Amino acid sequence: MTAVLRVVEPGLFTTVQDLGRPNAISAGVPPGGAMDRFAHRAANLLVGNPEGDAGLECTLTGPTLVAMHSCLVAITGADFEPRVNGQAVPGWTGIFLGQGDRLTFGARRLGGRAYIAVAGGIHGDRWLGSLSTNLMAGRGGMHGRNLKAGDEIGIAREAARPAVSGQQLPERLRPRYEDHTLFAIAGPHIRRLDPDSRTALFGAAFKVSREADRMGYRLDGPRLAMSGDELLSFGLTAGAVQVPRGGQPILLMADHQTAGGYPVVATVVSASMPVAAQLLPGDELQFAEVTLERAHQMRLSLASALGAQRDSLR
């Protein structure tokens, strides 16, 4: 392992993440991985990495990092005012750091999670096929924990191609984080909602409560009235909107439990999950119902944005 970055300040909540461990779901292990998979994939592509390489996920604030060796980095997702040696640098762009350069962040201007990729991919502890940090198990990533001051971040391998800075994902291809509309398809238990509650689900405003983390967001808003008997536990996925007995919905995120018995009244489509990943307590959102066909179209549209970047690197 070649250490390329030293952590001077870790930021509020910075962890190593890749695309998670979906193959372990059957064993009851949360899939984990980057909350905003689009931003994570884009950051890797901008530095010439495979999309599934490990990077840093930074929540609410960014870290302070010093380059121990020259390297190519990219910062995507939320806008935390990235700077190199005090000078503002663009997001969604490959940036060359020379030895001794200092990467810092200013105020949070948009979104809740930023991603940092390094050419060659970030080295970390592998657990169940993934480098993603699982804090509950204390496994993966940087010894199963958040980054702390003094940590040295290494690359997994030598970069596959010469470092070329300036690669950029055009703004028109990036998610619209400022629009908090989450498109969703009706869930398997939608008929358990009475008509007024279904109207509220797909029309009223909800607010992310203080009970929000990588497992899921409890939402404040209109109480959703449910009917029917209790359910046996069944498999769950990120984006599922569960309604417990209290009637306040829960939106499941990357570290969600793998099974549960609360009714699922909707599932946020994959193309809206990057927006959901950027929400913070106090943010308002609305669910908008779409058909499965429309969900597929939205997924393809988002994938094509990454495909254009992938093609530009060939």
CSV table of C-alpha atoms in Angstrom, one decimal:
chain,number,residue,atom,x,y,z
A,1,MET,CA,0.0,0.0,0.0
A,2,THR,CA,1.3,3.5,-0.9
A,3,ALA,CA,0.0,6.2,1.5
A,4,VAL,CA,-1.0,9.2,-0.6
A,5,LEU,CA,-3.1,11.3,1.8
A,6,ARG,CA,-2.8,12.2,5.5
A,7,VAL,CA,-5.8,13.1,7.6
A,8,VAL,CA,-5.2,16.4,9.5
A,9,GLU,CA,-8.9,16.8,10.4
A,10,PRO,CA,-11.4,14.0,9.7
A,11,GLY,CA,-14.6,16.1,9.3
A,12,LEU,CA,-17.8,15.3,11.2
A,13,PHE,CA,-18.4,11.8,9.8
A,14,THR,CA,-16.1,10.5,7.1
A,15,THR,CA,-15.9,6.8,6.2
A,16,VAL,CA,-14.5,4.6,3.5
A,17,GLN,CA,-17.2,3.3,1.2
A,18,ASP,CA,-17.6,1.4,-2.0
A,19,LEU,CA,-20.8,0.0,-3.6
A,20,GLY,CA,-21.4,-2.3,-0.6
A,21,ARG,CA,-21.9,-6.0,0.0
A,22,PRO,CA,-25.3,-7.0,-1.6
A,23,ASN,CA,-24.2,-10.6,-1.8
A,24,ALA,CA,-24.3,-10.8,2.0
A,25,ILE,CA,-27.9,-9.7,2.4
A,26,SER,CA,-29.1,-13.3,2.5
A,27,ALA,CA,-27.0,-13.7,5.7
A,28,GLY,CA,-28.7,-10.7,7.3
A,29,VAL,CA,-25.9,-8.3,6.7
A,30,PRO,CA,-27.0,-4.8,5.5
A,31,PRO,CA,-25.7,-4.0,2.0
A,32,GLY,CA,-24.2,-0.7,3.0
A,33,GLY,CA,-21.9,1.2,0.6
A,34,ALA,CA,-22.1,4.7,-0.6
A,35,MET,CA,-25.4,6.5,0.1
A,36,ASP,CA,-25.2,8.5,-3.1
A,37,ARG,CA,-24.1,5.8,-5.6
A,38,PHE,CA,-24.2,8.2,-8.6
A,39,ALA,CA,-21.8,10.6,-7.0
A,40,HIS,CA,-19.6,7.8,-5.8
A,41,ARG,CA,-19.4,6.2,-9.3
A,42,ALA,CA,-18.9,9.6,-11.0
A,43,ALA,CA,-16.0,10.5,-8.7
A,44,ASN,CA,-14.3,7.2,-9.6
A,45,LEU,CA,-14.8,7.7,-13.3
A,46,LEU,CA,-13.3,11.2,-13.2
A,47,VAL,CA,-10.0,9.8,-11.8
A,48,GLY,CA,-10.0,6.8,-14.1
A,49,ASN,CA,-11.0,4.2,-11.6
A,50,PRO,CA,-13.5,1.3,-11.9
A,51,GLU,CA,-16.9,2.6,-10.6
A,52,GLY,CA,-16.9,0.2,-7.6
A,53,ASP,CA,-13.6,1.3,-6.1
A,54,ALA,CA,-13.6,2.6,-2.6
A,55,GLY,CA,-13.6,6.3,-1.9
A,56,LEU,CA,-14.5,8.6,1.0
A,57,GLU,CA,-18.0,9.6,2.0
A,58,CYS,CA,-18.1,12.9,3.9
A,59,THR,CA,-21.2,13.9,5.8
A,60,LEU,CA,-22.1,17.5,6.6
A,61,THR,CA,-18.4,18.7,6.5
A,62,GLY,CA,-15.3,17.7,4.6
A,63,PRO,CA,-12.0,16.6,6.0
A,64,THR,CA,-8.6,18.3,5.8
A,65,LEU,CA,-6.2,16.2,3.8
A,66,VAL,CA,-2.5,16.7,2.9
A,67,ALA,CA,-1.0,15.0,-0.1
A,68,MET,CA,1.9,12.8,0.9
A,69,HIS,CA,2.5,12.0,-2.8
A,70,SER,CA,1.2,13.5,-6.0
A,71,CYS,CA,-2.3,12.1,-6.8
A,72,LEU,CA,-5.4,12.7,-8.8
A,73,VAL,CA,-8.6,13.3,-6.9
A,74,ALA,CA,-12.3,14.1,-7.7
A,75,ILE,CA,-14.9,15.5,-5.4
A,76,THR,CA,-18.6,15.0,-6.2
A,77,GLY,CA,-22.0,15.0,-4.5
A,78,ALA,CA,-22.7,17.8,-2.0
A,79,ASP,CA,-21.0,21.2,-2.4
A,80,PHE,CA,-18.8,21.8,0.7
A,81,GLU,CA,-16.7,24.5,-1.0
A,82,PRO,CA,-13.6,22.4,-1.8
A,83,ARG,CA,-10.3,24.2,-1.8
A,84,VAL,CA,-6.7,23.3,-2.6
A,85,ASN,CA,-4.1,25.4,-0.7
A,86,GLY,CA,-6.9,27.9,0.1
A,87,GLN,CA,-8.0,28.3,-3.5
A,88,ALA,CA,-11.5,27.2,-4.6
A,89,VAL,CA,-11.6,24.2,-6.9
A,90,PRO,CA,-14.5,22.9,-8.9
A,91,GLY,CA,-16.5,19.8,-7.9
A,92,TRP,CA,-17.3,17.0,-10.3
A,93,THR,CA,-13.8,17.5,-11.8
A,94,GLY,CA,-10.5,15.6,-11.7
A,95,ILE,CA,-8.0,17.7,-9.7
A,96,PHE,CA,-4.2,17.1,-9.5
A,97,LEU,CA,-2.6,17.3,-6.0
A,98,GLY,CA,1.1,17.8,-5.7
A,99,GLN,CA,3.1,16.5,-2.7
A,100,GLY,CA,2.3,18.8,0.2
A,101,ASP,CA,-0.9,20.2,-1.3
A,102,ARG,CA,-3.7,20.7,1.3
A,103,LEU,CA,-7.3,19.8,0.4
A,104,THR,CA,-9.8,21.6,2.7
A,105,PHE,CA,-13.5,22.4,2.7
A,106,GLY,CA,-15.5,25.5,3.6
A,107,ALA,CA,-19.2,25.9,4.3
A,108,ARG,CA,-21.9,23.4,3.2
A,109,ARG,CA,-23.8,25.1,0.3
A,110,LEU,CA,-25.8,22.2,-1.1
A,111,GLY,CA,-26.5,18.6,-0.1
A,112,GLY,CA,-25.4,16.5,2.8
A,113,ARG,CA,-22.7,14.1,1.5
A,114,ALA,CA,-19.6,14.6,-0.6
A,115,TYR,CA,-17.5,11.9,-2.1
A,116,ILE,CA,-13.7,11.9,-2.7
A,117,ALA,CA,-12.1,9.4,-5.1
A,118,VAL,CA,-8.4,9.0,-5.6
A,119,ALA,CA,-6.8,7.5,-8.7
A,120,GLY,CA,-5.9,3.9,-8.0
A,121,GLY,CA,-8.8,3.5,-5.5
A,122,ILE,CA,-8.6,3.8,-1.7
A,123,HIS,CA,-7.1,0.9,0.2
A,124,GLY,CA,-9.0,-0.5,3.2
A,125,ASP,CA,-10.0,-3.6,5.2
A,126,ARG,CA,-12.1,-6.0,3.1
A,127,TRP,CA,-15.1,-7.7,4.8
A,128,LEU,CA,-17.5,-10.0,3.1
A,129,GLY,CA,-16.3,-8.9,-0.3
A,130,SER,CA,-16.5,-5.1,0.3
A,131,LEU,CA,-14.3,-2.3,1.7
A,132,SER,CA,-17.4,-0.4,2.9
A,133,THR,CA,-17.3,0.6,6.5
A,134,ASN,CA,-19.9,-1.1,8.7
A,135,LEU,CA,-19.8,0.8,12.0
A,136,MET,CA,-22.1,-1.6,13.9
A,137,ALA,CA,-19.9,-4.6,13.1
A,138,GLY,CA,-16.7,-2.5,13.3
A,139,ARG,CA,-15.5,-4.0,10.0
A,140,GLY,CA,-14.4,-2.8,6.6
A,141,GLY,CA,-12.8,0.4,5.5
A,142,MET,CA,-10.5,2.1,7.9
A,143,HIS,CA,-10.5,-0.6,10.6
A,144,GLY,CA,-14.3,-0.4,10.8
A,145,ARG,CA,-14.5,3.2,12.0
A,146,ASN,CA,-14.7,6.8,10.9
A,147,LEU,CA,-11.5,8.5,9.9
A,148,LYS,CA,-9.5,10.2,12.6
A,149,ALA,CA,-6.7,12.7,12.6
A,150,GLY,CA,-3.4,11.0,11.8
A,151,ASP,CA,-4.8,8.3,9.5
A,152,GLU,CA,-3.0,7.7,6.3
A,153,ILE,CA,-5.0,6.9,3.2
A,154,GLY,CA,-3.4,4.6,0.8
A,155,ILE,CA,-4.2,3.6,-2.8
A,156,ALA,CA,-5.2,0.0,-3.6
A,157,ARG,CA,-3.0,-0.1,-6.8
A,158,GLU,CA,-1.1,2.1,-9.2
A,159,ALA,CA,-3.4,4.2,-11.3
A,160,ALA,CA,-4.4,2.4,-14.6
A,161,ARG,CA,-3.6,5.4,-16.7
A,162,PRO,CA,-1.6,8.6,-16.5
A,163,ALA,CA,-3.1,11.3,-14.2
A,164,VAL,CA,-5.0,13.7,-16.3
A,165,SER,CA,-6.8,16.5,-14.4
A,166,GLY,CA,-9.7,18.5,-15.7
A,167,GLN,CA,-12.0,15.7,-16.6
A,168,GLN,CA,-15.5,17.0,-15.7
A,169,LEU,CA,-19.0,15.7,-15.6
A,170,PRO,CA,-21.2,18.4,-17.1
A,171,GLU,CA,-23.7,20.1,-14.8
A,172,ARG,CA,-26.6,19.0,-17.0
A,173,LEU,CA,-25.8,15.3,-16.3
A,174,ARG,CA,-25.6,15.7,-12.5
A,175,PRO,CA,-28.6,15.0,-10.2
A,176,ARG,CA,-30.7,18.0,-9.3
A,177,TYR,CA,-30.1,17.9,-5.5
A,178,GLU,CA,-32.0,21.1,-5.0
A,179,ASP,CA,-35.3,19.4,-6.1
A,180,HIS,CA,-36.4,17.3,-3.2
A,181,THR,CA,-39.1,15.4,-5.1
A,182,LEU,CA,-38.6,11.7,-4.7
A,183,PHE,CA,-40.2,9.7,-7.4
A,184,ALA,CA,-41.6,6.4,-6.2
A,185,ILE,CA,-43.7,3.4,-7.3
A,186,ALA,CA,-46.5,2.0,-5.3
A,187,GLY,CA,-45.4,-0.6,-2.8
A,188,PRO,CA,-46.8,-4.1,-2.1
A,189,HIS,CA,-49.0,-2.8,0.8
A,190,ILE,CA,-50.3,0.4,-0.7
A,191,ARG,CA,-53.9,-0.9,-0.4
A,192,ARG,CA,-53.6,-0.9,3.3
A,193,LEU,CA,-53.7,2.9,3.2
A,194,ASP,CA,-57.1,4.6,3.3
A,195,PRO,CA,-57.8,7.0,0.4
A,196,ASP,CA,-56.9,10.2,2.4
A,197,SER,CA,-53.6,8.7,3.5
A,198,ARG,CA,-52.6,7.6,-0.1
A,199,THR,CA,-53.4,11.2,-1.2
A,200,ALA,CA,-51.2,12.5,1.6
A,201,LEU,CA,-48.3,10.0,0.8
A,202,PHE,CA,-48.1,11.2,-2.8
A,203,GLY,CA,-48.9,14.9,-2.3
A,204,ALA,CA,-48.2,16.2,1.1
A,205,ALA,CA,-44.8,17.5,2.3
A,206,PHE,CA,-42.8,15.5,4.7
A,207,LYS,CA,-39.7,16.6,6.7
A,208,VAL,CA,-36.7,14.5,7.6
A,209,SER,CA,-36.7,14.2,11.4
A,210,ARG,CA,-33.7,14.1,13.7
A,211,GLU,CA,-34.0,10.3,13.7
A,212,ALA,CA,-32.1,10.0,10.4
A,213,ASP,CA,-28.9,8.2,9.6
A,214,ARG,CA,-27.4,5.7,7.1
A,215,MET,CA,-30.0,3.1,8.1
A,216,GLY,CA,-33.0,5.3,7.3
A,217,TYR,CA,-34.9,8.5,7.8
A,218,ARG,CA,-38.0,8.8,10.0
A,219,LEU,CA,-40.3,11.4,8.4
A,220,ASP,CA,-42.4,14.0,10.1
A,221,GLY,CA,-45.7,14.8,8.4
A,222,PRO,CA,-49.2,13.7,8.0
A,223,ARG,CA,-50.0,10.5,9.9
A,224,LEU,CA,-50.7,7.6,7.5
A,225,ALA,CA,-53.6,5.4,8.6
A,226,MET,CA,-53.0,1.7,8.0
A,227,SER,CA,-55.4,-1.3,8.0
A,228,GLY,CA,-54.9,-5.1,8.0
A,229,ASP,CA,-53.3,-7.7,10.2
A,230,GLU,CA,-49.7,-7.8,11.2
A,231,LEU,CA,-47.3,-9.0,8.6
A,232,LEU,CA,-44.6,-11.7,8.7
A,233,SER,CA,-41.1,-10.4,8.1
A,234,PHE,CA,-40.1,-10.0,4.5
A,235,GLY,CA,-37.0,-8.9,2.5
A,236,LEU,CA,-36.4,-5.1,2.3
A,237,THR,CA,-34.4,-2.8,-0.1
A,238,ALA,CA,-33.0,0.7,0.0
A,239,GLY,CA,-35.7,3.2,-1.0
A,240,ALA,CA,-38.6,1.2,0.7
A,241,VAL,CA,-41.0,3.4,2.6
A,242,GLN,CA,-42.3,1.6,5.6
A,243,VAL,CA,-45.2,2.7,7.8
A,244,PRO,CA,-45.0,1.5,11.5
A,245,ARG,CA,-48.1,1.6,13.8
A,246,GLY,CA,-47.5,5.2,14.7
A,247,GLY,CA,-48.2,6.2,11.1
A,248,GLN,CA,-45.0,8.2,10.5
A,249,PRO,CA,-43.2,6.7,7.5
A,250,ILE,CA,-39.6,5.6,7.4
A,251,LEU,CA,-37.4,5.8,4.3
A,252,LEU,CA,-34.8,3.0,4.2
A,253,MET,CA,-31.3,3.9,3.2
A,254,ALA,CA,-28.0,2.1,2.5
A,255,ASP,CA,-27.5,0.4,5.9
A,256,HIS,CA,-31.1,-0.7,6.2
A,257,GLN,CA,-32.1,-3.9,8.0
A,258,THR,CA,-32.4,-6.8,5.5
A,259,ALA,CA,-35.9,-7.9,6.7
A,260,GLY,CA,-38.9,-6.4,8.6
A,261,GLY,CA,-42.6,-6.6,9.1
A,262,TYR,CA,-43.8,-3.0,8.7
A,263,PRO,CA,-45.9,-2.5,5.6
A,264,VAL,CA,-44.1,-1.0,2.6
A,265,VAL,CA,-46.4,1.5,0.9
A,266,ALA,CA,-43.9,2.8,-1.7
A,267,THR,CA,-40.4,2.4,-3.0
A,268,VAL,CA,-38.3,5.3,-4.1
A,269,VAL,CA,-36.9,4.6,-7.6
A,270,SER,CA,-33.2,4.2,-8.0
A,271,ALA,CA,-32.9,7.4,-10.0
A,272,SER,CA,-34.2,9.4,-7.0
A,273,MET,CA,-32.0,7.8,-4.4
A,274,PRO,CA,-29.0,10.1,-5.1
A,275,VAL,CA,-31.3,13.0,-4.1
A,276,ALA,CA,-32.6,11.1,-1.0
A,277,ALA,CA,-29.0,10.5,0.0
A,278,GLN,CA,-28.3,14.2,0.1
A,279,LEU,CA,-31.2,15.0,2.5
A,280,LEU,CA,-30.5,16.1,6.1
A,281,PRO,CA,-32.7,16.5,9.2
A,282,GLY,CA,-35.1,19.4,8.6
A,283,ASP,CA,-35.2,19.1,4.9
A,284,GLU,CA,-38.6,18.8,3.3
A,285,LEU,CA,-39.5,16.3,0.6
A,286,GLN,CA,-42.4,15.1,-1.4
A,287,PHE,CA,-43.1,11.7,-2.9
A,288,ALA,CA,-44.4,11.6,-6.5
A,289,GLU,CA,-45.9,8.4,-7.9
A,290,VAL,CA,-44.6,7.0,-11.2
A,291,THR,CA,-45.2,3.8,-13.1
A,292,LEU,CA,-42.6,1.0,-13.2
A,293,GLU,CA,-42.0,1.8,-16.9
A,294,ARG,CA,-41.3,5.4,-16.0
A,295,ALA,CA,-38.9,4.3,-13.2
A,296,HIS,CA,-37.0,2.2,-15.8
A,297,GLN,CA,-36.7,5.1,-18.1
A,298,MET,CA,-35.4,7.3,-15.3
A,299,ARG,CA,-32.8,4.7,-14.4
A,300,LEU,CA,-31.6,4.4,-18.0
A,301,SER,CA,-31.3,8.2,-18.2
A,302,LEU,CA,-29.2,8.4,-15.1
A,303,ALA,CA,-27.0,5.5,-16.3
A,304,SER,CA,-26.5,7.2,-19.6
A,305,ALA,CA,-24.9,10.2,-17.8
A,306,LEU,CA,-22.3,7.9,-16.3
A,307,GLY,CA,-22.0,6.0,-19.6
A,308,ALA,CA,-21.0,9.3,-21.4
A,309,GLN,CA,-18.3,9.9,-18.8
A,310,ARG,CA,-17.1,6.2,-19.1
A,311,ASP,CA,-16.9,6.6,-22.9
A,312,SER,CA,-14.8,9.8,-22.7
A,313,LEU,CA,-12.1,7.9,-20.8
A,314,ARG,CA,-11.6,5.2,-23.3
